[in-house]
XYZ file of C-alpha atoms in Angstrom:
419
model
C -0.060 -0.177 -0.191
C 2.519 2.645 -0.951
C 1.740 4.043 -4.348
C -2.115 3.730 -4.029
C -2.140 4.816 -0.250
C -0.267 7.876 -0.856
C -2.622 8.831 -3.681
C -5.869 8.186 -1.864
C -5.064 8.797 1.944
C -2.387 11.769 1.633
C -3.003 13.681 -1.762
C -6.692 13.032 -2.110
C -7.689 12.963 1.512
C -9.486 16.296 1.418
C -11.258 15.832 -1.560
C -12.581 12.175 -0.433
C -13.604 13.679 2.736
C -17.207 14.304 2.315
C -18.832 13.251 5.871
C -18.240 13.612 9.621
C -19.910 10.807 10.753
C -20.710 9.946 14.798
C -21.759 6.944 15.963
C -22.882 8.734 19.021
C -25.348 10.859 17.134
C -26.792 7.754 15.204
C -26.498 5.379 18.569
C -30.490 6.340 19.260
C -31.521 5.831 15.951
C -29.960 2.501 15.798
C -31.480 1.132 18.741
C -35.321 2.532 18.469
C -35.741 2.301 14.834
C -37.432 -0.564 13.501
C -35.972 0.157 9.655
C -32.570 0.117 8.639
C -30.683 3.213 9.593
C -27.828 4.618 7.272
C -24.760 4.331 8.246
C -21.683 5.716 7.444
C -21.163 6.432 3.624
C -18.491 4.389 1.673
C -16.965 4.730 -1.478
C -16.221 1.588 -3.755
C -13.041 -0.082 -2.754
C -11.878 3.439 -1.574
C -13.114 3.266 2.456
C -15.666 5.519 4.096
C -16.286 9.002 2.892
C -15.383 10.335 6.664
C -11.480 10.132 6.128
C -11.018 10.211 9.716
C -13.372 7.274 10.382
C -11.264 5.492 7.490
C -8.020 6.111 9.504
C -9.736 4.418 12.560
C -10.805 1.565 10.477
C -7.467 0.916 9.212
C -5.767 0.583 12.459
C -8.813 -1.547 13.568
C -7.884 -3.959 10.708
C -4.383 -4.139 11.091
C -4.716 -4.768 15.100
C -7.344 -7.406 14.224
C -5.175 -9.228 11.691
C -2.057 -9.635 13.630
C -1.818 -13.448 13.576
C -3.063 -13.640 9.622
C -0.268 -11.139 8.698
C 2.531 -12.403 10.446
C 1.512 -15.955 9.046
C 1.312 -15.136 5.588
C 4.294 -12.665 5.202
C 6.435 -15.810 7.059
C 4.808 -18.342 4.664
C 6.277 -16.158 1.848
C 9.429 -16.206 3.509
C 9.712 -19.750 4.019
C 8.940 -20.078 0.031
C 11.654 -17.550 -0.824
C 14.170 -19.244 1.575
C 13.362 -22.873 -0.333
C 13.953 -21.128 -3.444
C 17.008 -19.590 -2.307
C 18.138 -22.921 -0.984
C 17.961 -24.401 -4.524
C 20.011 -21.273 -6.018
C 22.399 -22.112 -3.581
C 22.989 -25.569 -4.710
C 22.835 -24.444 -8.518
C 25.537 -21.743 -7.937
C 27.739 -23.953 -6.284
C 27.373 -26.463 -9.271
C 28.132 -23.350 -11.808
C 30.951 -22.236 -9.725
C 32.668 -25.664 -9.890
C 32.533 -25.288 -13.571
C 34.350 -22.211 -14.955
C 34.068 -22.923 -17.818
C 30.234 -23.206 -18.008
C 28.760 -20.228 -20.612
C 26.431 -18.916 -17.651
C 29.243 -18.343 -15.059
C 29.531 -14.696 -16.544
C 25.822 -13.852 -15.114
C 26.010 -16.280 -12.343
C 26.007 -13.563 -9.435
C 23.580 -10.946 -11.196
C 20.956 -13.791 -11.001
C 21.766 -15.179 -7.446
C 22.275 -11.933 -5.776
C 18.666 -10.681 -6.519
C 17.199 -13.539 -4.841
C 19.462 -13.211 -1.701
C 18.239 -9.506 -1.553
C 14.468 -10.943 -1.717
C 15.358 -13.426 1.116
C 16.480 -10.553 3.500
C 13.712 -8.676 2.258
C 11.103 -10.783 3.389
C 13.193 -11.733 6.639
C 12.984 -8.103 7.501
C 9.558 -7.711 6.575
C 8.410 -10.336 9.206
C 10.734 -8.781 11.941
C 9.392 -5.459 11.480
C 5.871 -6.617 11.782
C 6.550 -8.553 14.995
C 8.259 -5.339 16.495
C 5.378 -3.284 15.320
C 2.822 -5.783 16.856
C 4.717 -5.956 20.018
C 4.753 -1.929 20.378
C 8.846 -1.817 20.118
C 8.083 1.553 18.305
C 4.940 2.666 19.948
C 4.701 5.965 18.026
C 3.848 4.230 14.830
C 0.500 3.530 14.186
C -0.557 -0.275 13.443
C -1.822 0.982 9.897
C 1.898 1.019 9.000
C 1.551 -2.602 8.991
C 0.361 -1.897 5.379
C 3.096 -0.072 4.476
C 5.366 -2.419 5.682
C 3.806 -5.440 3.375
C 3.599 -3.028 0.467
C 7.373 -2.422 0.695
C 8.233 -5.876 1.317
C 6.275 -6.787 -1.946
C 7.691 -4.017 -4.173
C 11.317 -4.805 -3.554
C 10.325 -8.421 -4.008
C 8.962 -7.374 -7.480
C 11.662 -5.289 -8.157
C 14.549 -7.800 -7.729
C 12.533 -10.975 -9.360
C 11.881 -8.574 -12.306
C 15.297 -7.986 -12.787
C 15.928 -11.703 -12.238
C 13.071 -12.920 -14.439
C 14.168 -10.350 -17.481
C 17.827 -12.090 -17.625
C 16.280 -15.500 -17.686
C 13.778 -14.864 -20.541
C 15.525 -14.755 -23.629
C 14.617 -12.980 -26.736
C 14.649 -16.149 -28.124
C 12.515 -18.252 -25.655
C 12.994 -21.673 -27.483
C 15.931 -23.943 -26.774
C 16.946 -25.319 -30.195
C 19.118 -28.700 -30.646
C 19.824 -29.983 -33.894
C 17.291 -27.513 -35.567
C 14.751 -29.007 -33.233
C 12.489 -26.842 -30.846
C 12.715 -28.787 -27.485
C 11.578 -26.033 -24.849
C 7.682 -25.829 -23.952
C 6.134 -22.872 -25.530
C 4.603 -21.886 -22.030
C 7.621 -22.526 -20.171
C 7.930 -18.637 -18.903
C 4.475 -18.679 -17.428
C 5.006 -22.157 -15.590
C 8.225 -20.507 -14.179
C 5.858 -17.585 -13.204
C 3.125 -20.140 -11.856
C 5.703 -22.182 -9.749
C 8.641 -19.499 -8.895
C 7.329 -15.777 -8.822
C 3.446 -16.405 -8.056
C 3.422 -18.346 -4.839
C 4.580 -15.548 -2.514
C 1.683 -13.207 -4.129
C -0.429 -16.462 -3.101
C 0.537 -15.970 0.411
C -1.519 -12.606 0.880
C -4.682 -14.505 1.037
C -3.796 -15.408 4.252
C -3.376 -11.949 5.190
C -5.801 -9.562 6.473
C -4.927 -6.649 4.284
C -7.126 -4.018 2.445
C -8.305 -4.467 -1.058
C -6.238 -1.471 -1.977
C -3.028 -3.033 -0.919
C -4.236 -6.580 -2.520
C -4.731 -4.523 -5.793
C -1.593 -2.758 -5.619
C 0.395 -6.424 -5.253
C -1.665 -8.191 -7.838
C -1.804 -5.357 -10.728
C 2.128 -4.854 -10.255
C 2.830 -8.464 -10.805
C 0.613 -8.899 -13.856
C 1.710 -5.527 -15.315
C 5.607 -6.624 -14.869
C 5.736 -10.337 -14.873
C 2.552 -11.014 -17.560
C 2.734 -7.809 -19.882
C 6.016 -5.714 -19.743
C 8.759 -8.484 -19.663
C 7.463 -10.913 -21.456
C 6.531 -8.282 -24.355
C 9.982 -6.583 -24.065
C 11.782 -10.085 -24.193
C 9.607 -11.620 -26.944
C 8.153 -14.282 -24.838
C 4.788 -13.664 -26.086
C 6.092 -15.150 -29.334
C 5.739 -18.346 -28.096
C 1.973 -18.366 -28.604
C 2.068 -17.372 -32.137
C 0.748 -20.156 -34.904
C 4.176 -20.632 -36.543
C 5.861 -21.238 -33.323
C 2.948 -23.500 -31.986
C 3.093 -25.365 -34.951
C 6.900 -25.915 -35.105
C 7.169 -27.065 -31.510
C 4.226 -29.456 -32.209
C 5.763 -30.913 -35.354
C 9.367 -31.040 -34.621
C 9.101 -31.751 -30.896
C 6.338 -33.619 -29.475
C 3.388 -34.552 -32.034
C 4.388 -37.358 -34.667
C 3.754 -36.539 -38.342
C 1.796 -33.253 -38.791
C -1.175 -34.012 -36.743
C -3.614 -30.838 -36.602
C -5.277 -32.220 -33.570
C -2.008 -32.613 -31.475
C -1.238 -29.243 -32.352
C -4.529 -27.856 -31.143
C -4.224 -29.566 -27.790
C -0.782 -28.516 -27.413
C -1.773 -24.790 -28.090
C -4.515 -25.292 -25.255
C -2.357 -26.664 -22.706
C 0.663 -23.960 -23.609
C -1.963 -21.034 -23.109
C -3.814 -22.810 -20.000
C -0.949 -21.873 -17.507
C -1.161 -18.387 -18.135
C -4.692 -18.280 -17.877
C -5.018 -19.943 -14.764
C -2.417 -17.649 -13.373
C -4.742 -14.569 -14.674
C -7.643 -16.350 -13.174
C -6.227 -16.790 -9.733
C -5.116 -13.062 -9.437
C -8.802 -12.116 -10.396
C -9.764 -14.546 -7.492
C -7.506 -12.964 -5.023
C -8.847 -9.708 -5.746
C -12.335 -11.027 -5.505
C -11.683 -12.785 -1.806
C -9.865 -9.566 -0.863
C -12.906 -7.354 -1.562
C -15.427 -9.836 0.211
C -13.016 -10.163 3.231
C -13.036 -6.106 3.376
C -16.670 -5.924 3.138
C -17.139 -8.323 6.255
C -14.335 -6.488 8.215
C -15.778 -2.973 7.445
C -19.349 -4.573 8.565
C -17.322 -5.856 11.581
C -15.895 -2.278 12.206
C -19.271 -0.631 12.241
C -21.079 -3.035 14.628
C -18.040 -2.729 17.192
C -18.310 1.189 16.762
C -22.219 0.782 17.336
C -21.490 -1.208 20.555
C -18.951 1.252 22.142
C -21.529 4.107 20.860
C -24.113 1.984 22.912
C -22.104 1.902 25.994
C -20.818 5.287 26.179
C -24.749 6.086 25.947
C -25.638 3.733 28.809
C -22.654 5.209 30.847
C -24.342 8.818 30.492
C -27.518 7.674 31.258
C -26.319 5.793 34.387
C -24.537 9.249 35.445
C -27.476 10.958 34.855
C -29.977 8.725 36.565
C -27.182 8.459 39.509
C -27.335 12.326 39.796
C -30.937 12.366 39.666
C -30.954 9.671 42.596
C -28.736 11.466 44.473
C -30.834 14.761 44.278
C -33.827 13.077 45.520
C -32.223 11.484 48.455
C -30.681 14.829 49.212
C -34.240 16.621 49.001
C -35.668 13.987 51.657
C -32.669 13.866 54.139
C -30.270 16.410 55.287
C -27.095 16.363 54.069
C -25.288 14.195 56.673
C -28.051 11.590 56.395
C -28.051 11.830 52.656
C -24.389 11.021 52.533
C -24.718 8.058 54.982
C -27.892 6.781 52.986
C -26.052 6.907 49.630
C -23.129 4.917 51.104
C -25.440 2.364 52.730
C -27.109 1.739 49.521
C -23.609 1.366 47.810
C -22.827 -1.291 50.159
C -25.815 -3.111 49.647
C -25.604 -3.208 45.906
C -22.127 -4.330 46.061
C -22.854 -7.305 48.181
C -26.292 -8.109 45.695
C -24.908 -7.727 42.530
C -21.117 -7.312 42.741
C -20.862 -3.634 42.375
C -18.712 -1.302 44.168
C -20.434 1.641 43.043
C -23.823 3.288 42.241
C -22.742 4.145 38.833
C -24.911 1.793 36.453
C -26.719 0.320 39.217
C -28.851 2.984 40.894
C -32.295 3.948 39.374
C -35.379 5.590 40.814
C -37.619 2.515 39.674
C -35.590 -0.449 41.790
C -34.573 1.579 44.743
C -33.763 -0.445 47.791
C -33.984 1.970 50.297
C -36.114 0.502 52.926
C -37.043 1.755 56.534
C -35.489 -1.422 57.757
C -31.895 -0.238 55.992
C -32.241 3.012 57.336
C -33.184 2.250 60.798
C -30.907 -0.604 61.080
C -28.158 0.901 59.416
C -28.186 4.843 60.089
C -29.534 4.612 63.651
C -26.152 3.140 64.909
C -24.411 6.334 63.805
C -26.883 9.000 63.217
C -26.127 11.094 66.538
C -24.506 14.342 65.731
C -23.417 17.543 68.037
C -25.071 20.693 67.351
C -24.367 24.117 69.092
C -27.173 26.525 70.134
C -29.706 24.535 68.842
C -33.408 25.927 69.595
C -36.368 23.524 69.991
C -39.755 25.070 69.089
C -43.057 23.436 70.681
C -46.250 24.962 69.247
C -49.804 23.974 68.706
C -52.160 25.423 65.957
C -55.516 26.263 67.258
C -58.397 24.805 65.315
C -56.295 22.920 63.034
C -58.427 19.761 63.517
C -61.493 21.531 62.709
C -59.799 23.522 59.713
C -58.528 20.118 58.318
C -62.204 18.720 58.109
C -63.384 21.336 56.003
C -60.444 22.157 53.784
C -58.998 20.559 50.840
C -55.790 18.404 51.128
C -53.569 21.112 49.355
C -55.027 23.577 51.008
C -53.983 22.179 54.446
C -50.434 21.410 52.938
C -50.179 24.968 51.482
C -51.125 26.362 55.179
C -48.570 24.394 56.655
C -45.814 24.970 54.139
C -46.357 28.975 54.384
C -46.720 28.593 58.541
C -42.878 26.853 58.576
C -41.570 29.087 56.111
C -42.282 31.840 58.544
C -41.079 30.252 61.251
C -37.884 29.923 59.564
C -37.647 33.375 58.584
C -38.232 34.327 62.368
C -35.388 31.944 63.035
C -33.001 33.618 60.673
């Protein structure tokens, strides 16, 4: 994700940023609506229109894909190591024969593969260090830059190696007879250059990175180098017929030449087909990953909303308790309620547990718990004993709210006299 990421997420970031999406604002809609509520808008293959949300998604995928990314890149390293071992044996045999005509470009053949081996080894080590937070300042999405850079170096080295091994004349001619298979270069791609690319199927990477890896492989190894070196000429009618009648088929059998043409094209067709399959699998995997990311963000938004509601209920509950009891008593009631809820439900605080509908404030709890420590020392206390003359008779003929209003005004007047 070297080139496409720079283009999409750096150069075109402002152009692509078309939305400011908040999961907190939409949490209520998702919870209460019976119809499908619009989630964050997305571009096809380019991610969310909210580029800040896209940045968060990339970190989410990079963190979630720790095991798969390490496994895929390690598998590619093992394949490259096995190919490198075979090259070591071949180089040793060639060096023993100093008169061999290929000794001149022997090191040009071997050195690029050694660089590729070191490249994948450093890539695996970099991924391991990043996931272990050896460099905490680096974001997890740098995983995609590491994987992209590893494959970019791989393609550069193997392109050079492939170009020096595909000759301008792709046929091996012995005694005026064509003896090499026309699709030999395609078979080499299948079994030599393409296997590390197949390892990307095991990785949890974005579709843009997969598109970059597959497209560079196809453009360089299937189109550019074969065209430059004349490898596509192996599929021309003249060369197919020459190979069929001189090297394989007995006599000039047209059916044999037709089958040979089909088998010559089949490796290349299957190579391109598998490249398309890799892209399709990556696309559908990313669709699932984006749905999982949205669901995860919704769950977190619901949790934050529930925390806010519980905090609000807690404040309402405490205000209610303070409106009923004096401050010292209210504080003790709240502390007692916390202890009761901690024993009953395993909670250590009122948060997330107190609400008006299921309060467990009982007379038994207040009398049994508060009565032991309710005594307080107050200085300069005045006690007023009073009797309201005719109160009983007035209560009989007055409405309840009139009696309460009378008492309220009376005690308010007493308080003013005291003050």
